[in-house]
Amino acid sequence: MEVKEVERCCCVVKVLEPLSGKKPLSCSGVIVHPQTGTVICTGLPFSRFITDTEPLSADHRFLSPRSFSEKLKILVSFSHQRDLDGSQSAHGEALSLLRSETTCNREVSAELLMLVNCLEFRQAFLAVFLEADRWRFHGDEEDEELMRDAQFLSWFAVLKASVVADSSSNFGTVPWQNSSSLQKGVPVVACGSPFGSLCLDLFSSTLSRGIISNLNGEDNAVILTDARCLPGTEGGGLFVVKGPDSVCLIGLIVSPFGWKANEWIGLTLVCSIHAIFRNIIRCMSIEDPLRDVWLHPGEAGLHMSTTAQESKAVKYPSVCLVDSGQLWGSGVVVTSRLVVTCRHVVNGKSTVTLKFHRRNRVHDTVGDVLFSTKASSPYDLALVQLRDSATQSVVPRMAQSFTPGDSVVVVGYGGLGRSCGPSLTCGVLSKTISFNDQPVMLQTTCAVQAGTSGGAVVLRRSGELLGIVSSNTRDLAAKVTYPHLNFSIPVNIFQGLLQQFHQTRDANVFRVLDTTEEEVRRVWRLQVAQSKL
């Protein structure tokens, strides 16, 4: 399937109960089988219309239409192409026939076949997004209905729309891919309708690009992406880019935003479509009529791509988790025995624990803090020496140029990285601030969260190390964090000092970082306690 066809397989689902006084709700959805009108979307809008009074157990797998009001009404809106014919002249003489295509939105009724609980997603979600970390995936922590809806994040609705493909349509089954073959950093496209059913002519099935930021759970049931999505896109599709003009469905959007201890993380939560399909098929034996709708005799049914995503991504520098006890962050391996991180991450300690995530294993080692800048220094840097050599680590090449607008990737333990390895987020090098023709600060549009401090900013095309992440931005008055505005220390600040240290083995060579010019301190002035940011 081509990228331009993604819009045609996405839709908007509106759920309402006439005369009940309940507010209609809407979300995005994916038309997984146009010929039969089979649509899958998030189960969240349906949670408000359940008539069963008994609470659902954690391992409850299935809800039938009988669990909902008989008056429940479901509408599916989708875009379709319509031909427009040219007109004839006033004298009836045929002029050249002009044909063009226009995209229109069509609304049809649908019936609920089932609600299914994706148990693999739920299990991984509960293991990663710990209650102690104060995660939430809704907009208002005071809204009791939204808080109750959070229990439905792992539920998905299967619908049968009356008509979503006409006889002339050659649009077949949506190709999908098993998420177990996904890798971090792979490019993706998200498709959903911001604000649900509001202004469909303006917002229906909009696209957003990003990369796979992190993965977790059985067969990667939980997917995180930095593709930017808005409320209403829940239930929309996430598609992995397999070539210049080829994409496959890999998941459904669960939540377009999330907060960790009131910090917006700037990532989108997705459930693997493979896990959803697997749970639907498990429930077919419970509701036999569904099998006739889902898998049709003589048809291939849902087409799974057998080609695994082969990542041709450049090797990025190895990034480890640096734990000083009360605080933790990231660190970048710059030689087989040295890690560069931030001063505030080592937190004045003489030794720290470093964790290297290698596939499904975690290697712990101890590091000695050789150097840490003074609190008065604008450069928030520290140098850690490993007691054991990091033999399997990728040592980076240092960038020699810094060009605003270049595509970059941040590698660090922000978001849920502490649970399942470093996360990747992409963006551009938005600004370089220089003094005496040398960069002293970098800014990017990548999503940076708490825990990313000390992580790597790398050129996406080459993997060269551009800088070390120092912080994102927080408005202290409004108590709002801006993950897509962040600051990094360019490698030219410490590259020469690393070379001197390699020759002399004297950590005092880094003391020059404590005696910087006043102009450099002014560039980094937002770090001081008196700053509003």
PDB file of C-alpha atoms in Angstrom, residues 334-338 383 385 494-507 509-510:
ATOM      1  CA  VAL A 334      32.800   8.125  23.859  1.00  0.00           C
ATOM      2  CA  THR A 335      35.572   5.522  24.265  1.00  0.00           C
ATOM      3  CA  SER A 336      35.524   1.890  25.385  1.00  0.00           C
ATOM      4  CA  ARG A 337      36.049   3.040  28.997  1.00  0.00           C
ATOM      5  CA  LEU A 338      34.616   6.587  29.114  1.00  0.00           C
ATOM      6  CA  LEU A 383      32.982  12.275  32.832  1.00  0.00           C
ATOM      7  CA  GLN A 385      35.238   5.948  33.724  1.00  0.00           C
ATOM      8  CA  PHE A 494      34.779  18.761  25.006  1.00  0.00           C
ATOM      9  CA  GLN A 495      36.222  16.890  21.988  1.00  0.00           C
ATOM     10  CA  GLY A 496      39.680  18.450  22.243  1.00  0.00           C
ATOM     11  CA  LEU A 497      39.712  17.938  26.008  1.00  0.00           C
ATOM     12  CA  LEU A 498      38.986  14.224  25.518  1.00  0.00           C
ATOM     13  CA  GLN A 499      42.007  14.010  23.245  1.00  0.00           C
ATOM     14  CA  GLN A 500      44.183  15.741  25.861  1.00  0.00           C
ATOM     15  CA  PHE A 501      42.910  13.385  28.538  1.00  0.00           C
ATOM     16  CA  HIS A 502      43.721  10.381  26.333  1.00  0.00           C
ATOM     17  CA  GLN A 503      47.330  11.603  26.158  1.00  0.00           C
ATOM     18  CA  THR A 504      47.830  12.769  29.743  1.00  0.00           C
ATOM     19  CA  ARG A 505      45.259  10.724  31.744  1.00  0.00           C
ATOM     20  CA  ASP A 506      44.832  13.886  33.837  1.00  0.00           C
ATOM     21  CA  ALA A 507      41.163  14.740  34.463  1.00  0.00           C
ATOM     22  CA  VAL A 509      42.316  19.151  31.711  1.00  0.00           C
ATOM     23  CA  PHE A 510      38.521  19.481  31.892  1.00  0.00           C
TER      24      PHE A 510
END
